Short mmCIF file of C-alpha atoms in Angstrom, two decimals:
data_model
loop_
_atom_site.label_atom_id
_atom_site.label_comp_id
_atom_site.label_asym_id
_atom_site.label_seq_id
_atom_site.Cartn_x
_atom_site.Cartn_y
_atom_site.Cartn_z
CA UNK A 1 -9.89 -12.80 -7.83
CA UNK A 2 -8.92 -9.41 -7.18
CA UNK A 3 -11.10 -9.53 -3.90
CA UNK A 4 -9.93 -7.57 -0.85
CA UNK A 5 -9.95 -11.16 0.60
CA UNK A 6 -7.62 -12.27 -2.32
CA UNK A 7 -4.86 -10.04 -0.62
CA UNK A 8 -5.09 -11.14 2.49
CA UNK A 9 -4.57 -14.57 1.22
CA UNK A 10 -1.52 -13.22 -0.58
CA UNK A 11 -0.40 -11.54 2.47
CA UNK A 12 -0.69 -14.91 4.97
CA UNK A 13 0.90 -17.49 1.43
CA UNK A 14 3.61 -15.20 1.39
CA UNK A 15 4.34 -13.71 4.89
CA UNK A 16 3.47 -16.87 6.65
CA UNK A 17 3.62 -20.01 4.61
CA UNK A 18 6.45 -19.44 2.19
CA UNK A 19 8.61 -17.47 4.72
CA UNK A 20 8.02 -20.26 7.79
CA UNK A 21 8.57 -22.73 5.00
CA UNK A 22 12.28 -21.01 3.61
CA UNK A 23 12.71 -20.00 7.59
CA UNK A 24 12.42 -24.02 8.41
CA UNK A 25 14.33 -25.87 5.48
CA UNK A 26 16.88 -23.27 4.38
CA UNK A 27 19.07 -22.51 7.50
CA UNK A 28 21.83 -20.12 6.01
CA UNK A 29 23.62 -17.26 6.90
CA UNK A 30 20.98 -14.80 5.06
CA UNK A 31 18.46 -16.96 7.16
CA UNK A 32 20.38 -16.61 10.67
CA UNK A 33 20.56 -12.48 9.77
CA UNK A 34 16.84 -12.26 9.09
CA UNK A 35 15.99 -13.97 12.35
CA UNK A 36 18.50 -12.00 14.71
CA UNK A 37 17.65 -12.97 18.39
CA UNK A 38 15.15 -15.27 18.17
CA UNK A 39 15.32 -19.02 16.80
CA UNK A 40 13.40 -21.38 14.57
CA UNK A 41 11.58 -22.80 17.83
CA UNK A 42 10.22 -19.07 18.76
CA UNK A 43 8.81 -18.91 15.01
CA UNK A 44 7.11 -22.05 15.31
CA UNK A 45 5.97 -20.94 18.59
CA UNK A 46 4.08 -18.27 17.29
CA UNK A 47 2.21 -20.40 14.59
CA UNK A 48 -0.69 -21.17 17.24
CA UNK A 49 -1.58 -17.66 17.82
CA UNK A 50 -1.43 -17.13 13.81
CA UNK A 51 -3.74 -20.07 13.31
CA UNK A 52 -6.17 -19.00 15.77
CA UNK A 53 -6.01 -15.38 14.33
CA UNK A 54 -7.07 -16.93 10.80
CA UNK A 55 -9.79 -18.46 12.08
CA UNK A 56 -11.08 -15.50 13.55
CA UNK A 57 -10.91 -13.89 10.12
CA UNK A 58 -12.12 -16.44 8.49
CA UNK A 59 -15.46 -16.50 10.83
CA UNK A 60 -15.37 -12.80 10.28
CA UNK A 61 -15.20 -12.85 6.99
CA UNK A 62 -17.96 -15.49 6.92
CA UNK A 63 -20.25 -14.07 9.20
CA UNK A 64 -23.58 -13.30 6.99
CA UNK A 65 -23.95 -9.09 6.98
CA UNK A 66 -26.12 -6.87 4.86
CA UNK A 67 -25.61 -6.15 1.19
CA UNK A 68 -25.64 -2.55 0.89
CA UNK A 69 -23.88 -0.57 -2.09
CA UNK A 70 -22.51 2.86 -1.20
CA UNK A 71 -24.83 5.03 -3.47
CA UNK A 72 -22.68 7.56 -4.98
CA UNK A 73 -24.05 10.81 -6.54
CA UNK A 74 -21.52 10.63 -9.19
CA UNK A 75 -21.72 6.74 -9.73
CA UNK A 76 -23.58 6.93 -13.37
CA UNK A 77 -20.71 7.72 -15.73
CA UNK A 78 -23.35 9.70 -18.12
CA UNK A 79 -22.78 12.83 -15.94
CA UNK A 80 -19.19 12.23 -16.25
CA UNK A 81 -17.93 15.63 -18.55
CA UNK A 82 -14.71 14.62 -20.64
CA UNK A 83 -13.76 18.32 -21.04
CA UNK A 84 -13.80 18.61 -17.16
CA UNK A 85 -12.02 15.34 -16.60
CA UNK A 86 -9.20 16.04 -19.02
CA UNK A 87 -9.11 19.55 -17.31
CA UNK A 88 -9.02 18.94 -14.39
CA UNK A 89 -6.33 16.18 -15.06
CA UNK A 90 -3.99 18.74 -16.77
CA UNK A 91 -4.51 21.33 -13.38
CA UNK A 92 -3.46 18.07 -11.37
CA UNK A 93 -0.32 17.41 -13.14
CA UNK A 94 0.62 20.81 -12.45
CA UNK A 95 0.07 20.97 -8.89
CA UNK A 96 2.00 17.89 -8.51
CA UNK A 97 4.99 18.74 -10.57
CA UNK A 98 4.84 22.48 -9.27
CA UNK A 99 4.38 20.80 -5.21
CA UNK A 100 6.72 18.58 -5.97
CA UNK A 101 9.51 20.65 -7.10
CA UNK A 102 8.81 23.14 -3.75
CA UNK A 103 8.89 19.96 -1.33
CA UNK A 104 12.27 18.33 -2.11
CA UNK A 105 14.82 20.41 -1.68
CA UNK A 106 16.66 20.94 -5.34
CA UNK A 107 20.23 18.93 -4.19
CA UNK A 108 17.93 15.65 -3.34
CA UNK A 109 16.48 16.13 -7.18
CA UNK A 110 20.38 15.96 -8.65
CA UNK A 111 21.08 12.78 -8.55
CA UNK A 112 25.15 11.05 -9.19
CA UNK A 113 24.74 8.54 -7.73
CA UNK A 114 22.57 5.03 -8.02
CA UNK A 115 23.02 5.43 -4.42
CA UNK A 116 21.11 8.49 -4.33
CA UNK A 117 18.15 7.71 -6.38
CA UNK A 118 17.36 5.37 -3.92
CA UNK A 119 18.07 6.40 -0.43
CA UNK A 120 15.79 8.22 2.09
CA UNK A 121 14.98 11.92 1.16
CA UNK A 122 16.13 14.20 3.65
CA UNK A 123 15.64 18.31 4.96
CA UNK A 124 18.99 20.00 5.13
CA UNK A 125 18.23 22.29 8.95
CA UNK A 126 21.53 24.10 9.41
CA UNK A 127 25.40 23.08 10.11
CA UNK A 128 25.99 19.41 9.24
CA UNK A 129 22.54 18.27 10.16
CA UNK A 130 19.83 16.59 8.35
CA UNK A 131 16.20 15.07 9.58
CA UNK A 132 13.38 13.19 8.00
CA UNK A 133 10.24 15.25 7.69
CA UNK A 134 6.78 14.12 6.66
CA UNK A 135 5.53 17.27 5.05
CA UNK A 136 1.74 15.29 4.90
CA UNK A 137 0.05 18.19 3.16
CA UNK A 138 3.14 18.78 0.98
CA UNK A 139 3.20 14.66 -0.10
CA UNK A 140 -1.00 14.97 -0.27
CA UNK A 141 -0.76 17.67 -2.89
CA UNK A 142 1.94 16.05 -4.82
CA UNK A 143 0.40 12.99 -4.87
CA UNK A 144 -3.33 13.83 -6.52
CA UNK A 145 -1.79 13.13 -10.03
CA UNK A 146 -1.90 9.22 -8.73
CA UNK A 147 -5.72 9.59 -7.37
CA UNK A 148 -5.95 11.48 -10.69
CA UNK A 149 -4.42 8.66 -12.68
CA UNK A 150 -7.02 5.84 -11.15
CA UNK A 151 -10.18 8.03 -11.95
CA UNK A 152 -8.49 8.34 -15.54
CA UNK A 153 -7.78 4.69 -16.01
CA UNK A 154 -11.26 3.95 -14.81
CA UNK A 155 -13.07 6.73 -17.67
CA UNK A 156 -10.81 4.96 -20.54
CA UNK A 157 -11.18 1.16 -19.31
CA UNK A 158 -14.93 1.47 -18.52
CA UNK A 159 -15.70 3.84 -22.12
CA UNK A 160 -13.26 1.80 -23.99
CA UNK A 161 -11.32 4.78 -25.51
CA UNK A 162 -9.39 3.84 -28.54
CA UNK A 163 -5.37 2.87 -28.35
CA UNK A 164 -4.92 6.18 -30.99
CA UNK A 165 -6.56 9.13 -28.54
CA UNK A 166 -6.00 12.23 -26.17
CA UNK A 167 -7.22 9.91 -23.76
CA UNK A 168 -4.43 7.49 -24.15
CA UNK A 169 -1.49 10.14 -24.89
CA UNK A 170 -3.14 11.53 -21.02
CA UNK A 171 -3.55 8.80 -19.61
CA UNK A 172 0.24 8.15 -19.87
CA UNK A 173 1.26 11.53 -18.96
CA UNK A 174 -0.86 10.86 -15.79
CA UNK A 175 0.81 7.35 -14.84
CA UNK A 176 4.33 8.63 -15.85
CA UNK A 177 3.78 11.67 -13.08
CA UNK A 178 2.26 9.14 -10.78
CA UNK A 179 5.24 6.87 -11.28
CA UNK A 180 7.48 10.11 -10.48
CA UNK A 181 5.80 11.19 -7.85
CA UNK A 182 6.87 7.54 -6.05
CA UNK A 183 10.61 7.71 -8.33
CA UNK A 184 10.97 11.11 -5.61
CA UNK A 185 9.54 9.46 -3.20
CA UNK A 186 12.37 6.09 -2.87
CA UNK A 187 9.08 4.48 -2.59
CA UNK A 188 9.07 0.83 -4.57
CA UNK A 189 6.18 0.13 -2.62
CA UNK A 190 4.65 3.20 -4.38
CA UNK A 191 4.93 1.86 -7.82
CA UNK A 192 4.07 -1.28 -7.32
CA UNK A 193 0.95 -0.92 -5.80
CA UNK A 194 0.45 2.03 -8.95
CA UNK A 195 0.25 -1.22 -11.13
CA UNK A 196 -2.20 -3.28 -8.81
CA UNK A 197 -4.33 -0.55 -9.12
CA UNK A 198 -4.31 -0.83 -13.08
CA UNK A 199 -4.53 -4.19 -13.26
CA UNK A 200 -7.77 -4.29 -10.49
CA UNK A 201 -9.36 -1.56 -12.83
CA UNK A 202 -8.81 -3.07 -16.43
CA UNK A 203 -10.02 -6.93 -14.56
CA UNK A 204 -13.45 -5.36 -13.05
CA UNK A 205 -14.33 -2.50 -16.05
CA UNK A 206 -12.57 -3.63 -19.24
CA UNK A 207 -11.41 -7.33 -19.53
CA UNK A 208 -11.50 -10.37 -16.94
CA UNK A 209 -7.48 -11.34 -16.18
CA UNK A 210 -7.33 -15.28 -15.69
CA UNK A 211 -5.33 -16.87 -13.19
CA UNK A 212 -2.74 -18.26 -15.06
CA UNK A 213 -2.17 -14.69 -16.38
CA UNK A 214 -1.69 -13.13 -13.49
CA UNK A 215 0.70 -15.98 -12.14
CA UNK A 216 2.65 -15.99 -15.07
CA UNK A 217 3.05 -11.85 -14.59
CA UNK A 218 3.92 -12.12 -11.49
CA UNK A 219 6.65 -14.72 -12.37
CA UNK A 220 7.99 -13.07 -14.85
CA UNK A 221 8.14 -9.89 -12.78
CA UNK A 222 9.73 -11.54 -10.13
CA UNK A 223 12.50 -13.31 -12.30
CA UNK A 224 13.41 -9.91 -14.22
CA UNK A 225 13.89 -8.17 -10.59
CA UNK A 226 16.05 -10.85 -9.80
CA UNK A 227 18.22 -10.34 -12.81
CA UNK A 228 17.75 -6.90 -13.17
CA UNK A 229 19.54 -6.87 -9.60
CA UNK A 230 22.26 -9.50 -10.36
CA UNK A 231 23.46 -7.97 -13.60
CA UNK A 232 24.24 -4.86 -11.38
CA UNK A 233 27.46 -7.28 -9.77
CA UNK A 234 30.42 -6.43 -12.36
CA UNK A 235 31.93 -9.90 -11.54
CA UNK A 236 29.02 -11.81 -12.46
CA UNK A 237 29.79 -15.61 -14.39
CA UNK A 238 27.49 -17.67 -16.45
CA UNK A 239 28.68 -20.54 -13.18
CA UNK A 240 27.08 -18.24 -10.04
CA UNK A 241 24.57 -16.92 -11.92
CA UNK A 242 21.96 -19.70 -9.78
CA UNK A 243 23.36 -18.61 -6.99
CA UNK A 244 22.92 -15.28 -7.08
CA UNK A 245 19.59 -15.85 -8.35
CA UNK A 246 18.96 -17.60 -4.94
CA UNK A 247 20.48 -14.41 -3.16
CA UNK A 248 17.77 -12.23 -4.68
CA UNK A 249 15.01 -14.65 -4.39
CA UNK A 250 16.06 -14.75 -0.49
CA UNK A 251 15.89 -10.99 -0.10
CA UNK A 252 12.85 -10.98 -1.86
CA UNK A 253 11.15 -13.75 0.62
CA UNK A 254 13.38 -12.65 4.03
CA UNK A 255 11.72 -9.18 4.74
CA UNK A 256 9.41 -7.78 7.25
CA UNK A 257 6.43 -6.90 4.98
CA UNK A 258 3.08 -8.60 4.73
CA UNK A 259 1.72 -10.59 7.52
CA UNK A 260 5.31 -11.57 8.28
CA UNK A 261 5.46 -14.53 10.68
CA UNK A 262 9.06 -13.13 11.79
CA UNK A 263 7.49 -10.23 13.60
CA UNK A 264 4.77 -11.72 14.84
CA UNK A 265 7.05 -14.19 16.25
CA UNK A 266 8.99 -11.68 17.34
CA UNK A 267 6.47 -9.42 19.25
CA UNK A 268 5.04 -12.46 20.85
CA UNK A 269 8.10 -13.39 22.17
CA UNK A 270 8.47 -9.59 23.50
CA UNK A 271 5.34 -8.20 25.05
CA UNK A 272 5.09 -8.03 27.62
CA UNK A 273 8.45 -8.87 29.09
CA UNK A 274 10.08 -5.60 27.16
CA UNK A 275 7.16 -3.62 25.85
CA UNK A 276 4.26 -3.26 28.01
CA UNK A 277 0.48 -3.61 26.56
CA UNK A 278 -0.47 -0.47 25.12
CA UNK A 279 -4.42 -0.72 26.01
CA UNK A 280 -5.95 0.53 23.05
CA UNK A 281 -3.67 3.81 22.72
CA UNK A 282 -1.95 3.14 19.70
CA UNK A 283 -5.77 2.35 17.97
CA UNK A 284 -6.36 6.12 18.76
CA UNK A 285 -3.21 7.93 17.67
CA UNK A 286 -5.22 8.69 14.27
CA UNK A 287 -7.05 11.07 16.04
CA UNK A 288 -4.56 13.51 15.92
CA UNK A 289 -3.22 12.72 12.60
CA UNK A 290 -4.66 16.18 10.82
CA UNK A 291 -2.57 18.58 12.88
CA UNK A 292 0.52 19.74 10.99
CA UNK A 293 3.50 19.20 13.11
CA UNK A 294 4.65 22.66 12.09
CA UNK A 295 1.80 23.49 14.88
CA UNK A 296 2.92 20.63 17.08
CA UNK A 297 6.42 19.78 16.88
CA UNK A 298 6.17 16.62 19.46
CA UNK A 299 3.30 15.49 17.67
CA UNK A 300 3.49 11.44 18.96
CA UNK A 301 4.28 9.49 15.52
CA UNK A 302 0.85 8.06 14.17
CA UNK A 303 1.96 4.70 13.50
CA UNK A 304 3.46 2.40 15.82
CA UNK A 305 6.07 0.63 14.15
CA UNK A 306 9.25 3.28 15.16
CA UNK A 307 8.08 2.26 18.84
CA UNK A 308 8.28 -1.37 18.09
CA UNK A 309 11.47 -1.15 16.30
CA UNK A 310 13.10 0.51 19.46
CA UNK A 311 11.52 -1.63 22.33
CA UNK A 312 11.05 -5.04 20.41
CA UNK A 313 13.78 -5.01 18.07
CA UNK A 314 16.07 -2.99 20.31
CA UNK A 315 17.25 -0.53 17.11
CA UNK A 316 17.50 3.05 17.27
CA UNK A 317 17.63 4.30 14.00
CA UNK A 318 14.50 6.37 12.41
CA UNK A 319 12.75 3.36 10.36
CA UNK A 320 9.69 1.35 11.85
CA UNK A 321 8.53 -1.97 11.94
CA UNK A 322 4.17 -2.44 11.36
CA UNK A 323 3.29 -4.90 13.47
CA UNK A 324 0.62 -6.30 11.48
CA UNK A 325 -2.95 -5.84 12.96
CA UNK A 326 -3.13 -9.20 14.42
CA UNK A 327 -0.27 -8.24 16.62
CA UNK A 328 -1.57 -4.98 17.03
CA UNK A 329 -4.30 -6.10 18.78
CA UNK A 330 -2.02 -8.78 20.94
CA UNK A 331 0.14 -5.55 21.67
CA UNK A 332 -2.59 -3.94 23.33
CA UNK A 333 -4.95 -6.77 24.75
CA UNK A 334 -2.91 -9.94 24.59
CA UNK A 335 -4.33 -12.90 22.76
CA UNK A 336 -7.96 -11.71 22.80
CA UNK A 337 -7.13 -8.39 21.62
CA UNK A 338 -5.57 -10.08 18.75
CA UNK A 339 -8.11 -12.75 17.93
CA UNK A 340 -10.90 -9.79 18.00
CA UNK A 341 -9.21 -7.23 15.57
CA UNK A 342 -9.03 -10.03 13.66
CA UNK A 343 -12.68 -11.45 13.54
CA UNK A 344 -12.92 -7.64 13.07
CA UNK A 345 -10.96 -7.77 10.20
CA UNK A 346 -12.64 -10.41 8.64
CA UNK A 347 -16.26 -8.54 8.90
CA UNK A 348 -14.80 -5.03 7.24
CA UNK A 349 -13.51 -6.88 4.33
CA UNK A 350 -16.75 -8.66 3.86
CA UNK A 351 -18.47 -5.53 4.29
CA UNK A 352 -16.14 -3.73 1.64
CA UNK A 353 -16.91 -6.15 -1.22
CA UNK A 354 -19.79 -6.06 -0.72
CA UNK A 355 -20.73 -2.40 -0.25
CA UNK A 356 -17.93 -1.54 -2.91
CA UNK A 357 -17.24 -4.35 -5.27
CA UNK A 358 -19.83 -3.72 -8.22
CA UNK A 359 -18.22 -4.75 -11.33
CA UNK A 360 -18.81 -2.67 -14.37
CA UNK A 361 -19.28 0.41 -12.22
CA UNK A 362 -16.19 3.26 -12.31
CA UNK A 363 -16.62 4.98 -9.13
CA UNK A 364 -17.24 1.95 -7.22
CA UNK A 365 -14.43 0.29 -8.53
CA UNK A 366 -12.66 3.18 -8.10
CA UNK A 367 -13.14 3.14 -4.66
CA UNK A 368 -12.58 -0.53 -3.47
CA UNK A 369 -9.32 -0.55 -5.43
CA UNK A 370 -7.66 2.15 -2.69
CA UNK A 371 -9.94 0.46 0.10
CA UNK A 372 -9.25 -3.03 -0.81
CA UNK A 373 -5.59 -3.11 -1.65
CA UNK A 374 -5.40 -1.47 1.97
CA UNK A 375 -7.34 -3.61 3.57
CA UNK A 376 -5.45 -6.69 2.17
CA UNK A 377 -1.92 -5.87 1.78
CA UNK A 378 -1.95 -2.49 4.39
CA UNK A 379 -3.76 -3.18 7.58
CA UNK A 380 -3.19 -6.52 7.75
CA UNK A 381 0.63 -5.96 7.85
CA UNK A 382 0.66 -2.82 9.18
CA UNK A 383 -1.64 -0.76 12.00
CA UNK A 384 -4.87 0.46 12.40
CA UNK A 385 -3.76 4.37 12.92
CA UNK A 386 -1.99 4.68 10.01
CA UNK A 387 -4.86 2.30 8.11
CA UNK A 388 -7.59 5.14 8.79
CA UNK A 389 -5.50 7.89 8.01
CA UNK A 390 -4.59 6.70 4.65
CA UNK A 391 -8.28 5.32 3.74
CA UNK A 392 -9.66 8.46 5.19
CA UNK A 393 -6.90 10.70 2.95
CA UNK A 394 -7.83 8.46 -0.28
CA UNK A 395 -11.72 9.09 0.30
CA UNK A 396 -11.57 12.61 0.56
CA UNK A 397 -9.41 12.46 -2.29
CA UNK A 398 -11.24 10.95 -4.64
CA UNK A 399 -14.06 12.59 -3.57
CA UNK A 400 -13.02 15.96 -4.15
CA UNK A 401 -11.51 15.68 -7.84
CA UNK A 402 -14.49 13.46 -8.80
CA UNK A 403 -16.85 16.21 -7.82
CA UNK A 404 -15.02 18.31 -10.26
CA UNK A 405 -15.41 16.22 -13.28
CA UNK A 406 -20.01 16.21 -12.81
CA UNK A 407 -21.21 17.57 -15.79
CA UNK A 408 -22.91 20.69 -14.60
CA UNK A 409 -27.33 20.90 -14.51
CA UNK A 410 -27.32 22.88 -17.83
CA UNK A 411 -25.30 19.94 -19.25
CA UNK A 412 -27.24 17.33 -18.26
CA UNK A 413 -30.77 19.28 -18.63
CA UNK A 414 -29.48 19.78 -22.27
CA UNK A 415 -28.68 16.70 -23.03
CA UNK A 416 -32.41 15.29 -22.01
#
């Protein structure tokens, strides 16, 4: 459990099974909205291509490879220094209140509105105009305090600090930030993927979570949203409340995230008649990725989900839809592009449990819970571009503030 491989089976129960299965028997209005222009029949359609993509992964995934561990210098937590850690954690939180405060502009921090806490942030650029920026190296800086918070949570998990300790009071300091950070951000995704990462780091360095633990969580978590959502609706009675409760739990099924069997429907039915095959260019656009668009102001968008949302979904506006890598690799090589990426697929997360899935060890732990989670619940609803960018973003990361808390030679000469 916990396994990269455990989230893509999360991803296909979720975004293929249970959606195909409330698409199929549940034919409402909320249903008919989801689906737009294409029927029940196209959905089904697409189920071959799916099937055959899963068994690519699944050979992938199976396919016998090398077991090699990443040796990292800073693996052994001996060299660890406390006093640099905590340090160090206090210069983070800082930055990323300090960074934070300079990149949203003060009127999008003043909220009056519930309206306004959770819509889009925006740049005010003159008259009556606003635009979306991305500000990378602005959001990179701000968000250390949540690379900040895993390496923290893996020191006090892995040493087993006490309940009563500095550790604990910064430890919380460090999620609340984190959970901030996200909070400015409008990004639920954000904080929810703030407590997989707990969770994944208190299973592998402090306690073993059961099953039936996390399935009751996840319940429970699921049935407060529900109601937390419902109670907002002033004319609420004790006689709708099932209803309503249906509502939500349709919202929360009917979306476009995971390996959503909508889109892929969707695209299938699509390329090429209205988008033409991309041959491998959108696999690329990472390559560009580190130059500010300050320096390049058409800078082609990394991801390719704002060009899918225009040609395949025929919308305008500025959001995107991921096609899922599966469909990635149909969008550029038609049905053998997708069943490659996704024997492809199927041999990196092999490869990443077992190269970074070593229980009991912080920094590998450390690692595989950014690499994993993206592997399982990113890449294989989203694209490869924007994949590599945000692995390559968390590695370098990581890397850098763990270098910072090595106990120096003197230290560890001393200590001997």
């Amino acid at each position: 459990m916990f396994e990269a491989h455990s989230f893509v089976l999360l991803s296909v129960v979720i975004g293929v099974i249970l959606r195909g299965i409330w698409i199929s028997l549940f034919q409402t209005d909320s249903v008919n909205e989801f689906l737009g222009s294409i029927s029940v029949t196209d959905v089904l359609s697409a189920y071959p291509l799916v099937f055959s993509g899963l068994i690519a992964y699944l050979l992938g995934y199976y396919t016998k490879i090398k077991n090699v561990r990443v040796p990292f210098k800073f693996s052994n937590p001996a060299i660890w220094s406390r006093r640099y850690l905590i340090g160090i954690s206090v210069v983070v939180i800082v930055i990323s209140g300090w960074v934070s405060y300079k990149l949203f502009d003060l009127n999008t921090l003043l909220f009056t509105t519930l309206e306004e806490v959770s819509s889009k942030r925006r740049t005010f650029v003159g008259g009556e105009k606003w635009q979306y920026t991305s500000s990378g190296y602005m959001r990179w800086a701000a968000g250390l305090v949540t690379y900040m918070y895993v390496i923290y949570a893996a020191y006090y998990f892995y040493k087993d600090k006490s309940l009563w300790s500095v550790d604990s009071l910064l430890l919380v300091v460090l999620f609340l930030f984190s959970t901030g950070y996200y909070f400015v951000l409008s990004s639920r995704g954000g904080v929810i993927s703030l407590i997989i990462y707990t969770i994944i780091i208190y299973h592998f360095l402090q306690k073993r979570i059961s099953v039936r633990a996390v399935v009751t969580g996840l319940s429970i978590s699921v049935i407060l949203f529900a109601f937390m959502t419902i109670l907002r609706d002033p004319t609420l009675s004790t006689r709708n409340i099932a209803h309503s409760l249906y509502k939500e739990t349709d919202k929360i099924i009917l979306n476009e995230n995971m390996f959503g069997i909508k889109k892929t429907a969707k695209i299938y039915k699509e390329v090429p008649e209205n988008m033409n095959y991309m041959y491998g260019s959108t696999m690329v656009r990472w390559v560009y990725a580190p130059i500010p668009r300050s320096m390049w102001p058409s800078k082609p968008i990394i991801s390719i989900g704002k060009t899918i949302n225009r040609k395949v979904y025929g919308n305008n506006n500025l959001s995107g839809v991921p096609p899922t890598i599966m469909m990635e690799g149909y969008i550029n090589f038609s049905f053998m592009g997708a069943i490659i990426v996704m024997y492809m697929l199927g041999l990196m997360v092999n490869y990443t449990n077992l190269t970074l899935l070593v229980p009991n060890s912080p920094v590998h732990i450390i690692f595989f819970t950014f690499v994993g989670t993206k592997l399982g619940l990113g890449l294989v609803g989203g694209d490869l571009s924007r994949f590599i960018v945000g692995t390559l973003k968390d590695m370098i990361s990581l890397s850098l503030l763990l270098s910072f808390v090595i106990k120096s030679p003197i230290q560890i000469k001393s200590r001997r």
